[in-house]
Amino acid sequence: MTPYGSSPLAGSTHDALTRKSTTASRKMAAHRCSCWSWLFILFSLSVFVVADIHETTPVNDHQGGVDHNAQTAEQTADLPAVEGRRWEATEVKEAGVDAAADAQGTSAPETVVPSSVPQPKDDFQEELVIRPLHSGDIYASFQFRTLWDTDFMRENKVSHYRLFPKSLGQVISKFSVRELHISFTQGYWRTMQWGQPFIPSPPGAELWVWFQDSVTDVDATWKELTNVLSGIFCASLNFIDSTNTVQPSASFKPLGIGNVTDHSFLRYATLPREIVCTENLTPWKKLLPCGSKAGLAVLLKSEKLFHSSFHSQAVHIRSVCQDWQCKTTSWELRQTVNSVFDLHNSGQAKREWSLFKMFSRTLTEACPLASSSKLYIDITDNPEGEQFELSPATSLLSQAVVLGDRRTFSVYDLTQETTFGSVRSLNLLIRWKSNEGEMLRPLLHAERYVAGYGLQTGEIHTLMYNNHPYRSFPVLLLDSVPWYLRLYIHTLSVTSKGKDNKPSYIHYEPSKDRVKPHLLEMLIQLPPNSVTEVTVQFERALLKWTEYPPDPNHGFYVGSSVISSLVPSTVAMDTNSTRERPLFSSFFPCKEESSYFVRIYTEPLLVNLPTPDFSMPYNVICLTCTVVAVGYGSLYNLLTRSFQIEEPNPGLAKRIANVIRKMRGVPPL
Amino acid sequence: MGLLSDPNRRRALISMLTRLNAPICVVCYFAGVAWFMGLAFEPFTLRTYMSENAMGSTMVEERFPAGERALATGREFAAHKKKVGGMPVDWLVKNMQDRGLEVFTQSFSRTLPFPDENKERYIVKGTNVYGILRAPRAPRTEALVLSAPCSPGDSNNQAVGLLLGLAQYFRNQIYWAKDIIFLVNEHDLIGMQAWLEGYHHTNTTGMSWSPLQGRGGSIQAALSLELSSDVITSLDLVLEGLNGQLPNLDLANLFYAFCQKIGVLCTIQGKLQRNDWDSVSGYSHTVQTMMLMVMKQASGRPWGDHGLFLRYHIEAATIKGVNSFRQYKTDATTIGRLLEGMYRKLNNLLERLHQSYFFYLMPSLSHFVSIGYYMPAFGLLAVILLLRALDLWVQLNTPPSTTEDGVADIDQQSSPGVLSVLTPLVISHLTGVALYALPIRFQETAVEHFPVSETEAVVLTAIAIYTAGLALPHNTHRLLSGEGTEQGWRVLKLVAVLYLAVLLGCTALINFSLGFILALTLVPLAAFVTPHVPKVLSAFILVILSPACTLLFSVFFFQELQEMPVSFQDGWLLYLSVISQGILDHSLYGSLVYPLIALLVYPCWLLFWNILFWK
């Protein structure tokens, strides 16, 4: 955690600017919000008529939301086959690399509907998704999205910033960034217990950037960029250098628009050892238009946020289509925080959870600058309210296919006064009724470990589980291993079900000592219901003594391997279930739902290298010198020289006598 | 070294060394033994101290409250164990899951090379159950292990209960930075071996196990708990592991520090510490403690479930609860607090335990002898071999009495010399190979032809081959064409002495105790044996000092040290079982003592036997 202080771009100007604009535009925003919400209701009603989904859940409305429910009941009374809940269309979560751009254009209601109203140049949305997990933990995912219709590249000097943070805008224009993804994660996402996260990230820091084609020296730009980002986020990103940077050829495609295939403009690096803490969260919060003063961001208090089982914060910048035709593009900044709270720790005896208990804050208002501010609670596993009880109840429901699974959410719209009830604050409460925590069987999960013992060699095992009962699917495995583990690539073996499984694509770049890491990318077909094991042996290098870190006996980290895949959807799996869908819609699985994009990260590895005993350099030096000088030196001397007894030295008198005799021409004595 | 460069002084030095060879050797031997005995004298030893800063300076609080509940869990476990008649896997899985752990099981099976009569097992099938407490916001790179064996009968139920109690308590704490693995292993060491091999995906001993599903990264330290009573009087620390490996001394220091802090009586080798080092009985007490450690270390077998961790460079120790007739009792809550404290400190570790010593002897829990102090004792013994070798070298190099045609003589003598050295060397090693390989191979044949069990067959075959090796000189002589010359035995003895010196030196570096015990018996034998000493007496001495007899004496001595003396009859039975255990340890866990003795030490001893009967 060595913050890199002197970044030229990490100014705080945008903060002041934001504060000013906050007050100035509050009125306007409020007006726009009401207008927007009206449109929303219209839209959602129309969707409701189309969707016509059977719904038998009784509504639990005993707290807070009485008047709200009454109002909805009035609204929906004249519609046929209505029980009392409203349905709202929600955009499909980005289902994959390819689907990302489409999803923006097709299913977001905001971009379709407001063609009649004057469109703001920039737009801010915030949302919080809370999902009670199988294990009994709570998953909270914040997303803040800022859209700005500008072009950093063309105008070259964008000087007026409103919602978009200036520090990041300057980074984009200065370094010609096409796309930037950075995440800081503390902890490992437990796929077996928690399922898939909305936005996956590996432990430590991860950074991947696509540069524009115009960049000539990508490496130099990358180096400079990491140093600047290190300053902006107070993280040790400046430790990213050529020894931990790779250029993946297939695993990381741009998520925004643009069909770039030349991966020489891509750089990917991870710092698995990076520790994430308050000092990284504070600059992250400063990027938000409302800071942590209003809206959902008030919940982001570090003393509670870093009390969780898992914490991940990320910033994603990309360009997206502005409208249906995609004639112009706009920049999207997505800031996310994902955390998982452990119920065992916080609530001891009573299994209940509330916003206040989790964040030590309640919600009182939406961010005034936000065009939409929503709170979603995942109630898919709880349709009858038998697992947990939610209060205050809401009648607004929404359905979305998230990660191949149809989920139902209760929606709380923070832009509406009624959400906060009479006490002017929203404190969601979940009370568990049943107590179960079993292992999930996610369709795809992976683990990795180092096998063997001793400090000379070892073997990296990567296990990938395909738990789909009848479908096989391909995965892309990306492994970036530091040079000090010398991979024996000839020992690489991929086996599934006891048979050799030949990868259809292998991209391997060997390492260069002290310069660049190994890069191994493989496309592997995972047979249904199987475990695929990738093993490769390595040798541990002996480093030079100055290359060891201050704590060499801790071990050396090897970053997570990345597994990217299009996983067959569980929605498509139950072709038998016509319960929720009309028959005509369910014969062919539709394209968006048939498979979904998943990226999972394995555990990082901690590998011990042979380490000299640094605690006694003096002794070592003394011993070595003694052994060399006395032992070896004299032995060598004895072995190589021959010894002869030489005549004793003649005395001085004799020598003088000899000189005289020589002068006289007489033979010496 | 100028001393050696000067031929005159070199000659003087060598002549002095050859002239005074025997007295110097005797002095060295007794000096070595005296030095070793002096190691147990307290003023000569160092006090233990915590070297690891991450564990030394930080304070932790121990708050474990639920000792009684843990004991109740232990009783429940005992009931289920009795009902199932073995490891209650389902009950354990459910219990660990209820405590919020990620639970996994591993099944294993192993057929022993021959039945183990001590533990009455031959075909072993079992299941290990382990639960992983995931540390919050930790990336699964580091882990600690707490294990308790599921032993047959009524023992160790309290250990499992306390393990589950600690798991429940640890689960509700927020300060964990490393995953903690709670392991209940069946069939003690075999289960532990299966689990460790599964965890590290190695297979050194041909055991079959199912692969592990969950891991916690690289294991930093492990403790194994053995507890068979509700209250205890003292806790005993067991350090000796496979092949005489020891955990880092800081682990022992940590245990000692917490025993002092919490006020639990702690022992090592079952011996309490005494303060009266200046009295004779006090001194003999520390000598006993140290000798027990030396004997245990020399045996090369794991003396607790922790012993197998050490191969994987995981610092581990076993903590045993002892319930004797002493007044002062300690309850389970206190033991729980002690373990909690130790785990909290281990949790604070930033690096692996590496600061303190890995090679040490402990005359008491508060004092230790480091490698720098005990090595001279061995060095003094080993230097005897070098002096004898020098003496022989000089004797070989002094020209024979016939000065004129001496060159021709030497040529004549040296050509059979090579053969006369090589033949006994090869034959004695072949005998060693037979001793190593045949007992297990021929057990079935032996059982068919003699009225013995498999185990007895193996042990008796080993003894028979060992004894048959004594007939070696005759076989050697039959192979040799000419008669053995004076030069011949000198060359053979020179080779044998140097061989022994290298062998003992290497052994002592890895396992000091084994090297030292072997040196104590083999060095005098190597020093005095020649063809010219009285045959019968020397043969008797040689047999007495042979490795097998050393083992026999060690068995009696060990029993004496443990204050459990045995009669000769029982001692002999114990001796036979020790041999079978040694062979089993080798094939089950990869202990190297049996192959070392059979393949290297015994052939070396045979060389000296050969010299004695040189014709």
CSV table of C-alpha atoms in Angstrom, one decimal, chain B residues 139-275:
chain,number,residue,atom,x,y,z
B,139,PRO,CA,-7.8,-14.8,-0.7
B,140,ARG,CA,-7.4,-18.4,0.3
B,141,THR,CA,-3.6,-18.3,0.2
B,142,GLU,CA,-2.7,-19.3,3.7
B,143,ALA,CA,-4.2,-21.7,6.2
B,144,LEU,CA,-3.7,-23.1,9.7
B,145,VAL,CA,-4.7,-26.7,10.7
B,146,LEU,CA,-6.1,-28.0,13.9
B,147,SER,CA,-6.5,-31.7,13.9
B,148,ALA,CA,-7.8,-34.4,16.2
B,149,PRO,CA,-7.6,-38.1,15.5
B,150,CYS,CA,-10.7,-40.2,15.8
B,151,SER,CA,-9.1,-43.1,17.7
B,152,PRO,CA,-10.8,-46.4,18.4
B,153,GLY,CA,-12.2,-47.0,21.8
B,154,ASP,CA,-12.8,-44.3,24.3
B,155,SER,CA,-9.8,-42.1,23.7
B,156,ASN,CA,-9.6,-38.7,22.1
B,157,ASN,CA,-13.4,-38.0,22.3
B,158,GLN,CA,-12.7,-34.8,24.3
B,159,ALA,CA,-10.2,-33.7,21.6
B,160,VAL,CA,-12.8,-33.9,18.9
B,161,GLY,CA,-15.3,-32.1,21.2
B,162,LEU,CA,-12.9,-29.4,21.9
B,163,LEU,CA,-12.1,-29.1,18.2
B,164,LEU,CA,-15.7,-28.6,17.4
B,165,GLY,CA,-16.2,-26.2,20.2
B,166,LEU,CA,-13.2,-24.1,19.0
B,167,ALA,CA,-14.6,-24.2,15.5
B,168,GLN,CA,-17.8,-22.7,16.7
B,169,TYR,CA,-16.1,-20.1,18.7
B,170,PHE,CA,-13.6,-19.2,16.0
B,171,ARG,CA,-16.3,-18.9,13.4
B,172,ASN,CA,-17.8,-15.9,15.2
B,173,GLN,CA,-14.6,-14.0,15.4
B,174,ILE,CA,-13.7,-11.5,12.9
B,175,TYR,CA,-9.9,-11.3,13.2
B,176,TRP,CA,-8.9,-14.3,11.1
B,177,ALA,CA,-6.5,-13.6,8.3
B,178,LYS,CA,-5.8,-17.2,7.4
B,179,ASP,CA,-8.2,-20.0,6.7
B,180,ILE,CA,-8.4,-22.5,9.5
B,181,ILE,CA,-8.9,-26.1,8.7
B,182,PHE,CA,-10.4,-28.4,11.3
B,183,LEU,CA,-9.5,-31.9,10.5
B,184,VAL,CA,-10.7,-35.1,12.2
B,185,ASN,CA,-8.6,-37.9,10.8
B,186,GLU,CA,-9.4,-41.6,11.1
B,187,HIS,CA,-6.7,-44.3,11.6
B,188,ASP,CA,-4.4,-41.7,13.1
B,189,LEU,CA,-1.2,-41.5,11.0
B,190,ILE,CA,-2.5,-43.3,7.9
B,191,GLY,CA,-5.5,-41.0,7.7
B,192,MET,CA,-3.2,-38.0,8.2
B,193,GLN,CA,-0.8,-39.3,5.5
B,194,ALA,CA,-3.8,-39.7,3.1
B,195,TRP,CA,-5.0,-36.2,3.9
B,196,LEU,CA,-1.6,-34.6,3.4
B,197,GLU,CA,-0.9,-36.4,0.2
B,198,GLY,CA,-4.4,-35.5,-1.0
B,199,TYR,CA,-3.9,-31.8,-0.1
B,200,HIS,CA,-0.5,-31.6,-1.8
B,201,HIS,CA,-1.5,-34.1,-4.6
B,202,THR,CA,1.6,-36.2,-4.1
B,203,ASN,CA,1.8,-40.0,-3.8
B,204,THR,CA,5.0,-41.1,-2.1
B,205,THR,CA,3.8,-44.3,-0.5
B,206,GLY,CA,1.3,-45.9,-2.9
B,207,MET,CA,-1.8,-45.1,-0.9
B,208,SER,CA,-5.2,-44.7,-2.6
B,209,TRP,CA,-7.2,-41.7,-1.6
B,210,SER,CA,-10.0,-39.7,-3.2
B,211,PRO,CA,-9.0,-36.2,-4.2
B,212,LEU,CA,-9.8,-33.2,-1.9
B,213,GLN,CA,-12.5,-30.8,-3.0
B,214,GLY,CA,-11.6,-27.8,-0.8
B,215,ARG,CA,-8.3,-26.3,0.1
B,216,GLY,CA,-7.0,-23.3,1.9
B,217,GLY,CA,-3.7,-22.5,0.2
B,218,SER,CA,-0.4,-23.1,1.7
B,219,ILE,CA,-0.5,-24.4,5.3
B,220,GLN,CA,1.5,-22.3,7.6
B,221,ALA,CA,1.3,-24.3,10.8
B,222,ALA,CA,-0.6,-27.2,12.3
B,223,LEU,CA,-1.4,-28.5,15.8
B,224,SER,CA,-2.7,-31.9,16.6
B,225,LEU,CA,-4.7,-32.4,19.7
B,226,GLU,CA,-4.9,-35.5,21.8
B,227,LEU,CA,-7.2,-35.3,24.8
B,228,SER,CA,-8.8,-38.2,26.5
B,229,SER,CA,-10.2,-36.9,29.8
B,230,ASP,CA,-12.4,-34.1,30.9
B,231,VAL,CA,-9.8,-32.5,33.1
B,232,ILE,CA,-6.1,-32.7,32.8
B,233,THR,CA,-3.1,-32.1,35.0
B,234,SER,CA,-0.6,-31.1,32.4
B,235,LEU,CA,-0.1,-30.7,28.7
B,236,ASP,CA,2.7,-32.5,27.0
B,237,LEU,CA,4.3,-31.2,23.8
B,238,VAL,CA,5.5,-33.7,21.2
B,239,LEU,CA,7.9,-32.4,18.6
B,240,GLU,CA,9.7,-35.3,17.0
B,241,GLY,CA,8.4,-36.0,13.5
B,242,LEU,CA,9.2,-38.2,10.6
B,243,ASN,CA,12.9,-38.9,10.0
B,244,GLY,CA,13.8,-36.9,13.1
B,245,GLN,CA,12.6,-33.7,11.7
B,246,LEU,CA,11.6,-31.0,14.2
B,247,PRO,CA,9.3,-28.0,13.9
B,248,ASN,CA,10.7,-24.6,14.2
B,249,LEU,CA,11.6,-23.9,17.8
B,250,ASP,CA,9.3,-20.9,17.9
B,251,LEU,CA,6.3,-23.3,17.9
B,252,ALA,CA,7.6,-24.8,21.1
B,253,ASN,CA,8.3,-21.3,22.5
B,254,LEU,CA,4.7,-20.3,21.7
B,255,PHE,CA,3.3,-23.2,23.5
B,256,TYR,CA,5.6,-22.6,26.5
B,257,ALA,CA,4.7,-18.9,26.6
B,258,PHE,CA,1.0,-19.6,26.7
B,259,CYS,CA,1.3,-22.3,29.3
B,260,GLN,CA,3.1,-19.8,31.4
B,261,LYS,CA,0.6,-17.1,30.7
B,262,ILE,CA,-2.5,-19.2,31.4
B,263,GLY,CA,-1.0,-21.2,34.2
B,264,VAL,CA,-1.1,-24.7,32.8
B,265,LEU,CA,1.5,-27.2,33.8
B,266,CYS,CA,3.4,-28.2,30.7
B,267,THR,CA,5.9,-31.0,30.0
B,268,ILE,CA,8.1,-32.2,27.3
B,269,GLN,CA,8.8,-36.0,27.0
B,270,GLY,CA,6.4,-36.2,29.9
B,271,LYS,CA,8.9,-34.6,32.2
B,272,LEU,CA,8.1,-31.6,34.3
B,273,GLN,CA,10.7,-28.9,34.5
B,274,ARG,CA,12.8,-28.7,37.6
B,275,ASN,CA,14.6,-25.8,39.1
